[in-house]
Amino acid sequence: MAAAVDTTPDHAPAGPTSLRTFLVLALASAGVVYGDIGTSPLYAFKESVAHLRDAHGVAATDDVIGVVSLMFWALMAIVTLKYVLILSRFDNRGEGGVLSLMALVQRTRGPGGALILGAGMLGAGLFFGDAMLTPAISVLSAVEGLKTVEALNGRIDPFIVPIALAVLIGLFAAQRRGTGAVGRLFGPVCVVWFATLAILGGAAVLRAPQVLAALNPLEGVALLSRNPALAPAVLGSVFLTVTGAEALYADMGHFGRRPIQWTWLGLVFPCLTLNYLGQGANALIDPQTADSPFFLLAPDWLQLPLVGLATAATVIASQAVISGAFSLAQQATQLGLLPRMRLQPTSEAHAGQIYVPQVNWILMAGVSALVVGFGSSGALASAYGISVVGAMITSSALAVVAIHRLRSRPMWQAAAMFAPFLALEGAFLAANLLKVAHGGSVPLGIAAAGVLLMWTWRRGRAAVARAEPGDLPVAEVLAMLSARPPMRAKGTAVYLTPEPGRVPASLLHNLKHNQVLHEQVVLLSVIVARKPRLADAERVAVEALAPGFVSVVLSFGFMETPNVAAGLTLARARGVRFDIMRTSFFVSRRTYMARRRRGLAALQDLLFVFLARNALRPADFFQIPPSRVVELGAQVTV
């Protein structure tokens, strides 16, 4: 059995240790976590009012106020109450996101395990769909702001898509620098962005203070009751206001709960509220501004700089879902839903900040295809939202189970607590289903592909476990060897095992086929701690199991590349005889074969074989000298 790196933390990471650390994390979270939801003013109000203008020729005063009211209360209910104040408390040892919540619920060992697993995979798949659409629509909407610049009007159109592609490719190329570095770079820009939102919106509100009536939730209800035929379309566009909330939860492992909460309550929410009120106020003063309500908040001389700032902000918006996708990929790998991938930590201060090259380049390819295929933010808006609301509903359903099991509340109380959120998200889902025929099938297709991938990997691993013997307890193997002692060969054999106290299948294969064991057998486990680096005194733990049998646990910091040979050299002081030239490292190597079947089962068999053959092997990241590795093969039919 291949050894696994245990990256599961022993406890939730502590909060910021100083005011300076807190402020740095809060600033970085403004530049990463809230980039997505912070750029919704570029298109959300415009798309929402467009339905009313198309139907009535102009958006009446009551209609404008009603739209702004729906936006404000969507932000209040879904983002502030559900995500910032409630769901952020359900962290799985510091990590957030739908898979983290799923794992948290699964620990309780209650009924409905298959449904909980399915909900988690569905939520993760939907989030990956969102992770491709958000960068595309955000950057395109900002670059399209060049059309409002009079000097460029009519001449910039052919260059919109190439400019957007160049910006996006640059963003994905910068990901290897790490979330923290990107956040520190973008954080100050995002603070300027939110301040600009507040100033532009506040100035418009002063010119038309009657828009403050939108703070009354009844205004939004009245709008929907006056326009029942348009209600689904309006709600589908209003939902664009809260896209990014699921990324907020998924990014919690990068920055921690408290910096994310305080940044929303103290900066992001007030600035977004002022800007949406300002766009509504401007539409009340001049209904023609609804064509480009955000950019026309600014005077002519400020519009070109505003386009530049908006483009920078949308790059930041893309970072929110990219970071969330990295976190979900890491969690899926640890939960056995995806094959092992190379996870590169990028910060010594925070273990949750990682870079996943494979996910990064897949996202870049998908986003680029969407930009070229749809060509405009208006076309993408028709596809945007359905994957986000689906992910929100799955997290709400899992939260109900979490409250019931983890907080020991009756199920009816847990369901009643989240019933308002589920009802609101259900209304948004019904509204967004209208988009399926107009591009909404694209994110659903991406989500389906993600679910198929996770389901196939989990199903395939289960088939492998049934097809061959797995790890056995050490005591059982020692008793077997004591009853029938094998011949012993000179030297040391190291067998990688994912957890101490277990004997891997590679030792059993060697014993079965060669009928011999080395004079010293080392059962080696590698653990990745929550510290960035460890001193040599913390590196090695040794336990003698029997004559010639020893268990060694090597620990490495999350910023260190595990070097097994160097670690075993330190074990000499604990009585382990180690000479690299007389030591063999035994690992299992399986050859996977797909059965001859038809339909979906055949597709899954072939997909699993492909994934298994390309998964990262232990020797690839433990820095084991290739000449000392012995692979024991076994053919497995799945």
XYZ file of C-alpha atoms in Angstrom:
638
model
C 0.000 0.000 0.000
C 1.392 3.398 -0.915
C 2.415 5.528 2.006
C 0.386 8.647 2.551
C 1.420 11.990 3.885
C -0.810 12.874 6.812
C -1.583 16.530 6.388
C -4.551 16.456 8.739
C -3.900 18.929 11.555
C -4.135 17.787 15.141
C -6.239 20.777 16.058
C -7.623 23.923 14.545
C -4.912 26.485 13.979
C -4.809 29.172 16.537
C -6.054 32.601 15.747
C -3.766 35.512 14.936
C -1.129 35.899 17.623
C -0.823 39.676 17.350
C -2.665 42.709 16.059
C -0.143 43.026 13.231
C -0.714 39.417 12.144
C -4.468 39.941 12.309
C -4.296 43.081 10.172
C -2.020 41.418 7.596
C -4.434 38.481 7.265
C -7.436 40.808 7.119
C -5.789 42.872 4.364
C -4.863 39.766 2.392
C -8.388 38.365 2.786
C -9.774 41.566 1.258
C -7.549 40.882 -1.721
C -8.420 37.195 -2.094
C -11.583 36.134 -0.254
C -13.775 39.107 -1.203
C -12.531 39.771 -4.696
C -15.337 37.727 -6.267
C -18.271 39.172 -4.366
C -16.642 42.605 -4.413
C -16.775 42.880 -8.189
C -20.449 41.932 -8.523
C -21.410 45.655 -8.782
C -19.889 45.580 -12.262
C -22.757 43.518 -13.641
C -25.366 42.487 -11.026
C -27.500 45.677 -10.977
C -27.172 46.124 -14.737
C -28.431 42.597 -15.494
C -31.246 42.813 -12.912
C -32.672 46.109 -14.176
C -32.316 45.026 -17.814
C -35.244 42.597 -17.493
C -37.545 45.395 -16.316
C -36.319 47.816 -18.996
C -36.843 45.243 -21.735
C -40.418 44.637 -20.549
C -41.495 48.202 -19.763
C -39.156 50.351 -21.851
C -37.784 52.017 -18.713
C -37.286 50.940 -15.110
C -39.733 52.859 -12.932
C -38.731 54.355 -9.579
C -40.409 51.583 -7.615
C -38.744 48.958 -9.786
C -35.245 50.384 -9.213
C -35.795 50.621 -5.462
C -37.183 47.077 -5.436
C -34.136 45.659 -7.238
C -31.722 47.372 -4.824
C -33.791 46.102 -1.884
C -33.524 42.515 -3.124
C -29.762 42.888 -3.517
C -29.245 44.363 -0.046
C -31.270 41.685 1.734
C -29.658 38.892 -0.291
C -26.284 40.112 0.975
C -27.632 40.387 4.513
C -29.288 36.962 4.653
C -26.982 34.709 2.632
C -23.559 36.254 3.094
C -23.715 37.990 6.476
C -25.980 35.653 8.426
C -25.399 32.267 6.802
C -21.756 32.313 5.787
C -19.995 34.962 7.893
C -21.815 34.447 11.195
C -23.008 30.808 11.124
C -21.204 28.530 8.658
C -17.768 29.992 9.413
C -18.084 28.435 12.883
C -18.248 24.971 11.322
C -14.591 24.600 10.417
C -12.907 21.219 10.138
C -9.660 21.847 12.014
C -9.323 25.290 10.510
C -10.467 24.404 6.985
C -13.759 25.478 5.407
C -15.702 24.515 2.300
C -18.322 21.934 1.468
C -15.923 18.947 1.581
C -14.598 20.073 4.955
C -18.166 20.315 6.242
C -18.914 16.866 4.807
C -15.913 15.343 6.595
C -16.953 17.057 9.827
C -20.412 15.480 9.624
C -19.044 12.053 8.635
C -17.019 11.833 11.847
C -20.221 11.498 13.833
C -20.891 8.060 12.291
C -24.622 8.649 11.976
C -27.041 7.317 9.356
C -27.212 8.543 5.771
C -23.496 8.265 5.054
C -24.004 7.748 1.320
C -26.278 10.794 1.050
C -23.792 12.950 2.955
C -20.955 11.777 0.719
C -23.052 12.454 -2.391
C -23.968 15.942 -1.177
C -20.321 16.735 -0.500
C -19.181 15.556 -3.930
C -22.021 17.440 -5.638
C -21.178 20.645 -3.777
C -17.494 20.302 -4.665
C -18.295 19.648 -8.323
C -20.563 22.688 -8.475
C -17.874 24.823 -6.868
C -15.357 23.763 -9.525
C -17.889 24.842 -12.150
C -18.121 28.227 -10.440
C -14.326 28.410 -10.302
C -14.213 28.402 -14.088
C -17.048 30.854 -14.740
C -16.134 33.515 -12.165
C -12.762 34.545 -13.656
C -14.252 34.609 -17.153
C -17.264 36.820 -16.390
C -15.405 39.072 -13.940
C -12.490 39.969 -16.203
C -14.672 40.282 -19.316
C -17.072 42.668 -17.538
C -14.191 44.907 -16.468
C -12.470 44.999 -19.850
C -15.826 45.795 -21.474
C -15.766 49.008 -19.478
C -13.423 50.326 -22.179
C -16.522 50.679 -24.356
C -17.715 53.561 -22.144
C -14.566 55.568 -22.880
C -15.598 57.928 -25.666
C -12.193 57.980 -27.342
C -12.244 54.194 -27.714
C -15.911 53.716 -28.539
C -16.437 51.458 -31.555
C -12.762 50.647 -31.988
C -12.037 48.520 -28.926
C -14.620 45.771 -29.513
C -12.357 43.340 -31.471
C -9.730 43.531 -28.714
C -11.963 42.809 -25.692
C -11.491 39.024 -25.739
C -7.705 39.087 -26.412
C -7.162 41.614 -23.592
C -9.235 39.492 -21.194
C -7.266 36.366 -22.145
C -3.942 38.129 -21.577
C -5.041 39.292 -18.114
C -6.276 35.822 -17.131
C -3.180 33.995 -18.366
C -1.036 36.409 -16.344
C -3.123 35.689 -13.242
C -2.793 31.922 -13.522
C 0.935 32.215 -14.212
C 1.322 34.154 -10.926
C -0.339 31.465 -8.790
C 2.913 29.665 -8.031
C 3.904 32.660 -5.889
C 1.219 31.596 -3.426
C -2.061 32.916 -2.074
C -0.358 34.972 0.626
C 1.931 36.755 -1.844
C -0.937 37.366 -4.250
C -3.083 38.602 -1.357
C -0.417 41.027 -0.141
C -0.036 42.297 -3.690
C -3.766 42.627 -4.334
C -4.925 43.504 -0.815
C -4.108 47.228 -0.996
C -5.612 47.406 -4.504
C -8.790 45.806 -3.209
C -9.020 48.247 -0.301
C -8.767 51.096 -2.819
C -11.450 49.338 -4.887
C -13.874 49.065 -1.986
C -13.217 52.675 -0.981
C -13.959 53.733 -4.563
C -17.212 51.742 -4.490
C -18.253 53.540 -1.314
C -17.291 57.038 -2.517
C -18.963 56.746 -5.927
C -22.076 55.170 -4.448
C -22.301 57.535 -1.490
C -22.055 60.599 -3.729
C -24.981 59.349 -5.844
C -27.061 58.574 -2.741
C -26.629 62.171 -1.576
C -28.112 63.332 -4.896
C -31.129 60.970 -4.647
C -31.645 60.009 -0.980
C -35.056 58.499 -1.764
C -33.182 55.345 -2.790
C -32.677 54.609 0.934
C -36.227 53.238 0.881
C -34.567 50.102 -0.572
C -33.417 49.185 2.958
C -37.024 48.169 3.589
C -37.354 44.469 2.615
C -40.997 44.993 1.642
C -39.868 46.998 -1.401
C -38.296 43.883 -2.901
C -41.360 41.793 -2.145
C -43.576 44.435 -3.770
C -41.424 44.397 -6.929
C -41.854 40.644 -7.343
C -45.600 40.806 -6.676
C -46.042 43.572 -9.296
C -44.074 41.618 -11.910
C -44.815 37.915 -11.352
C -43.901 36.988 -14.919
C -40.504 38.699 -14.612
C -39.823 37.556 -11.042
C -37.746 34.445 -11.970
C -35.547 36.398 -14.397
C -35.041 39.254 -11.917
C -34.194 36.862 -9.080
C -31.751 35.008 -11.325
C -29.858 38.250 -11.922
C -30.141 39.493 -8.336
C -28.416 36.281 -7.303
C -25.281 37.559 -9.049
C -24.953 39.863 -6.018
C -24.004 36.990 -3.711
C -21.830 34.868 -6.008
C -18.571 34.439 -4.181
C -20.099 33.542 -0.820
C -19.207 29.854 -1.216
C -15.623 30.856 -2.091
C -15.583 32.862 1.139
C -16.220 29.655 3.095
C -13.800 27.566 1.039
C -10.989 30.115 1.550
C -11.254 30.052 5.340
C -8.244 27.768 5.665
C -6.080 30.367 3.938
C -6.687 33.212 6.397
C -8.733 32.074 9.392
C -12.259 32.828 10.545
C -11.866 36.089 12.466
C -9.976 38.106 9.805
C -12.592 37.056 7.229
C -15.490 38.016 9.510
C -14.139 41.410 10.486
C -13.161 42.318 6.929
C -16.708 41.630 5.737
C -18.465 43.478 8.537
C -16.077 46.430 8.700
C -15.180 47.004 5.050
C -16.774 44.909 2.330
C -20.463 44.858 3.291
C -20.775 48.633 3.954
C -18.973 49.501 0.706
C -21.070 47.121 -1.401
C -24.262 48.461 0.156
C -23.321 52.062 -0.632
C -22.446 51.216 -4.223
C -25.663 49.319 -4.971
C -27.647 52.160 -3.422
C -25.617 54.593 -5.541
C -26.285 52.723 -8.778
C -29.982 52.753 -7.934
C -29.867 56.479 -7.105
C -28.148 57.253 -10.408
C -30.824 55.288 -12.301
C -33.502 57.316 -10.517
C -31.831 60.573 -11.586
C -31.154 59.452 -15.176
C -32.731 56.154 -16.331
C -30.316 56.017 -19.290
C -27.413 55.256 -16.926
C -28.868 51.750 -16.496
C -27.035 50.825 -19.713
C -23.756 50.890 -17.777
C -24.753 51.774 -14.212
C -21.412 51.149 -12.534
C -19.059 53.054 -14.832
C -21.500 55.942 -15.289
C -21.334 56.627 -11.546
C -17.979 58.245 -12.293
C -17.392 61.536 -14.140
C -15.954 61.326 -17.669
C -12.385 62.101 -16.609
C -12.410 59.207 -14.098
C -13.854 56.494 -16.327
C -10.601 55.288 -17.926
C -8.762 55.003 -14.563
C -11.871 53.299 -13.194
C -11.690 50.692 -15.959
C -8.081 50.002 -14.981
C -8.992 49.694 -11.311
C -11.970 47.460 -12.166
C -9.750 45.186 -14.247
C -7.341 44.838 -11.330
C -10.280 44.125 -9.011
C -11.659 41.406 -11.297
C -8.277 39.738 -11.366
C -8.591 39.680 -7.579
C -12.124 38.303 -7.926
C -10.733 35.402 -9.877
C -8.214 34.746 -7.097
C -11.006 34.026 -4.612
C -12.322 30.982 -6.468
C -8.873 29.846 -7.597
C -7.680 29.710 -3.971
C -10.902 27.957 -3.002
C -10.366 25.387 -5.767
C -6.862 24.673 -4.433
C -8.275 24.119 -0.930
C -11.033 21.818 -2.205
C -8.532 19.801 -4.265
C -6.370 19.326 -1.171
C -9.351 18.235 0.916
C -10.591 15.872 -1.818
C -7.147 14.256 -1.974
C -7.006 13.786 1.791
C -10.528 12.339 1.840
C -9.694 9.816 -0.892
C -11.956 11.433 -3.504
C -9.121 12.369 -5.891
C -5.746 10.778 -6.626
C -2.679 12.137 -4.889
C -1.471 15.400 -6.447
C 1.518 17.592 -5.823
C 0.492 20.133 -3.181
C 2.995 22.929 -2.807
C 2.753 24.978 0.430
C 3.495 28.647 -0.211
C 3.508 30.243 3.249
C 5.385 29.479 6.451
C 2.852 31.496 8.449
C -0.289 29.629 7.386
C -0.469 25.931 6.511
C -3.661 26.340 4.474
C -2.006 28.393 1.751
C -1.091 25.986 -1.037
C -0.574 25.842 -4.777
C -1.801 22.877 -6.846
C -0.215 23.010 -10.328
C -2.556 20.504 -11.993
C -5.684 22.294 -10.810
C -4.227 25.669 -11.782
C -3.589 24.738 -15.406
C -6.903 22.893 -15.784
C -8.700 26.010 -14.554
C -6.726 28.210 -16.942
C -7.653 26.032 -19.911
C -11.333 25.963 -18.917
C -11.560 29.697 -18.253
C -9.873 30.530 -21.554
C -12.308 28.275 -23.430
C -15.281 30.016 -21.751
C -13.978 33.485 -22.614
C -13.511 32.549 -26.265
C -16.726 30.537 -26.467
C -19.111 33.086 -24.880
C -17.272 36.265 -25.915
C -19.036 38.713 -23.562
C -20.044 39.110 -19.921
C -23.697 39.406 -20.951
C -23.601 35.977 -22.592
C -21.786 34.492 -19.594
C -24.331 36.001 -17.190
C -26.896 33.656 -18.726
C -24.765 30.696 -17.628
C -23.569 32.129 -14.332
C -25.185 31.459 -10.977
C -26.712 28.003 -11.265
C -23.602 26.180 -10.045
C -23.150 28.657 -7.179
C -26.691 28.318 -5.844
C -26.446 24.537 -6.106
C -23.283 24.574 -3.980
C -25.033 26.850 -1.473
C -27.973 24.476 -1.089
C -25.690 21.482 -0.480
C -23.783 23.409 2.209
C -27.084 24.398 3.874
C -28.281 20.783 3.875
C -24.985 19.596 5.380
C -25.133 22.398 7.945
C -28.525 21.121 9.149
C -27.017 17.685 9.793
C -23.958 19.282 11.438
C -26.105 21.291 13.852
C -28.135 18.178 14.681
C -25.156 15.911 15.288
C -22.401 18.236 16.497
C -24.512 20.636 18.556
C -26.863 17.894 19.791
C -29.952 19.756 18.645
C -33.152 17.965 17.591
C -33.411 17.635 13.845
C -36.525 19.809 13.720
C -34.673 22.662 15.448
C -31.706 22.358 13.094
C -34.006 22.283 10.064
C -36.009 25.247 11.375
C -32.821 27.272 11.833
C -31.808 26.810 8.193
C -35.298 26.729 6.675
C -35.233 30.455 5.769
C -31.884 30.044 4.018
C -33.032 26.918 2.167
C -36.248 28.657 1.108
C -34.343 31.681 -0.201
C -31.757 29.548 -1.991
C -34.530 27.356 -3.380
C -36.156 30.446 -4.890
C -32.829 31.459 -6.418
C -32.332 27.913 -7.752
C -35.761 27.926 -9.409
C -34.958 31.287 -10.992
C -31.558 30.110 -12.223
C -32.988 26.952 -13.793
C -34.299 29.203 -16.550
C -30.649 29.681 -17.547
C -30.084 26.022 -18.404
C -31.250 26.529 -21.988
C -29.119 29.674 -22.370
C -25.712 28.448 -21.269
C -26.478 27.240 -17.759
C -25.808 23.683 -18.888
C -22.093 24.513 -19.117
C -21.396 24.807 -15.367
C -23.689 21.838 -14.756
C -21.605 19.829 -17.221
C -18.403 20.867 -15.437
C -19.950 19.879 -12.104
C -21.072 16.516 -13.506
C -17.534 15.842 -14.749
C -16.140 16.643 -11.295
C -18.635 14.359 -9.554
C -17.894 11.555 -12.047
C -14.169 11.952 -11.364
C -14.568 11.744 -7.566
C -17.110 8.930 -7.731
C -14.879 6.934 -10.101
C -11.781 7.319 -7.935
C -13.618 6.300 -4.771
C -15.312 3.360 -6.512
C -12.014 2.236 -8.036
C -10.159 2.345 -4.725
C -12.903 0.240 -3.157
C -12.524 -2.305 -5.981
C -8.747 -2.434 -5.411
C -9.260 -2.977 -1.682
C -11.539 -5.931 -2.438
C -9.187 -7.413 -5.027
C -6.066 -7.676 -2.879
C -5.181 -7.884 0.816
C -4.686 -4.598 2.578
C -2.612 -3.575 5.561
C -2.612 -5.843 8.610
C -2.036 -5.043 12.291
C 1.583 -5.415 13.389
C 0.694 -7.853 16.184
C -1.036 -10.202 13.744
C 1.942 -10.271 11.358
C 4.479 -10.752 14.180
C 2.470 -13.688 15.520
C 2.453 -15.248 12.048
C 6.228 -14.789 11.664
C 6.856 -16.201 15.127
C 4.945 -19.356 14.221
C 6.810 -19.816 10.907
C 10.059 -17.782 10.956
C 11.253 -16.949 7.413
C 14.831 -16.821 6.263
C 16.589 -13.507 6.956
C 18.802 -11.663 4.461
C 21.493 -9.157 5.341
C 20.742 -5.458 5.222
C 17.767 -3.233 5.981
C 14.367 -3.147 4.311
C 12.179 -0.078 4.682
C 8.449 -0.449 4.045
C 6.347 2.691 3.707
C 3.080 2.495 5.620
C 0.418 5.224 5.884
C -0.101 4.783 9.623
C 1.998 3.413 12.484
C 0.974 0.029 13.814
C 0.087 -1.394 10.390
C 2.092 -3.658 8.076
C 1.779 -2.647 4.391
C 0.867 -4.980 1.570
C 4.349 -4.570 0.052
C 5.888 -6.554 2.960
C 3.282 -9.279 2.596
C 3.933 -9.486 -1.169
C 7.692 -9.774 -0.562
C 7.200 -12.466 2.055
C 4.798 -14.410 -0.178
C 6.916 -14.407 -3.326
C 10.509 -14.403 -1.960
C 9.989 -16.259 1.357
C 12.589 -14.025 2.984
C 12.854 -10.935 5.181
C 15.827 -8.663 5.823
C 17.629 -8.850 9.154
C 16.239 -5.388 9.998
C 12.729 -4.394 8.911
C 11.689 -0.746 9.283
C 8.001 0.160 9.081
C 8.173 3.819 8.093
C 5.418 6.423 8.398
C 5.775 10.035 7.282
C 3.758 12.763 8.983
C 3.472 16.399 7.879
C 3.017 18.632 10.929
C 1.204 21.975 11.191
C 4.476 23.801 11.807
C 6.421 25.194 8.830
C 9.690 23.574 9.918
C 10.803 21.124 12.592
C 14.065 20.842 14.498
C 16.000 17.590 14.221
C 15.028 16.752 17.819
C 11.361 16.628 16.730
C 12.020 14.700 13.550
C 12.208 11.035 14.573
C 10.169 8.694 16.784
C 11.337 5.075 17.073
C 9.580 2.074 18.618
C 11.065 -1.424 18.764
C 8.355 -3.942 17.874
C 10.272 -7.226 17.965
C 13.825 -8.444 17.293
C 14.644 -7.128 13.816
C 11.393 -5.127 13.581
C 11.227 -1.405 14.305
C 8.629 1.305 13.694
C 9.916 4.732 12.656
C 7.788 7.860 12.340
C 9.426 10.763 10.525
C 7.847 14.207 10.926
C 8.384 17.160 8.600
C 7.088 20.713 8.567
C 4.591 21.643 5.890
C 7.176 23.870 4.183
C 9.775 21.084 4.064
C 10.205 18.487 1.341
C 10.220 15.105 3.113
C 13.703 13.587 2.813
C 13.421 10.015 4.022
C 17.103 9.171 3.677
C 18.157 12.173 5.783
C 15.509 11.382 8.376
C 16.612 7.761 8.732
C 20.178 8.954 9.190
C 18.965 10.818 12.305
C 17.357 7.576 13.505
C 20.778 6.013 14.001
C 20.994 7.753 17.380
C 17.818 5.857 18.378
C 19.322 2.429 17.582
C 18.255 2.036 13.946
C 21.033 0.573 11.820
C 20.940 2.530 8.575
C 23.356 2.490 5.649
C 21.884 3.873 2.441
C 23.957 1.485 0.338
C 22.621 -1.550 2.231
C 19.020 -0.411 2.492
C 16.157 -1.173 0.128
C 12.894 0.791 0.081
C 9.954 -1.427 -0.805
C 6.844 0.110 -2.333
C 3.802 -1.464 -3.938
C 3.328 -1.015 -7.656
C -0.005 -2.044 -9.077
C -0.736 -2.622 -12.751
C -4.369 -1.772 -13.354
C -6.465 -3.471 -15.987
C -10.014 -2.519 -16.972
C -12.677 -5.157 -17.454
C -14.483 -5.543 -20.748
C -17.790 -3.882 -20.006
C -20.131 -1.427 -21.666
C -21.752 1.854 -20.767
C -20.879 4.063 -17.802
C -19.128 1.238 -15.915
C -16.663 0.770 -18.789
C -15.992 4.524 -18.914
C -15.348 4.591 -15.163
C -12.980 1.614 -15.380
C -10.900 3.298 -18.080
C -10.959 6.631 -16.212
C -9.775 5.019 -12.969
C -6.940 3.202 -14.732
C -5.825 6.489 -16.288
C -5.954 8.329 -12.948
C -4.162 5.559 -11.059
C -1.330 5.368 -13.594
C -0.761 9.110 -13.375
C -1.151 9.556 -9.607
C 1.842 10.791 -7.653
C 3.828 7.921 -6.110
C 5.425 8.050 -2.641
C 8.953 7.838 -4.024
C 8.248 10.952 -6.104
C 7.952 13.269 -3.108
C 9.834 11.494 -0.292
C 13.238 12.039 -1.966
C 14.125 8.355 -1.922
C 17.132 7.510 -4.133
C 15.636 5.736 -7.189
C 18.405 3.126 -7.192
C 17.340 1.960 -3.727
C 13.624 1.575 -4.525
C 12.190 -1.914 -5.052
C 8.714 -1.969 -6.580
C 6.674 -5.075 -5.892
C 4.159 -5.461 -8.678
C 0.645 -6.756 -8.599
C -1.972 -6.786 -11.356
C -5.394 -5.559 -10.293
C -8.517 -5.762 -12.447
C -11.088 -3.067 -11.668
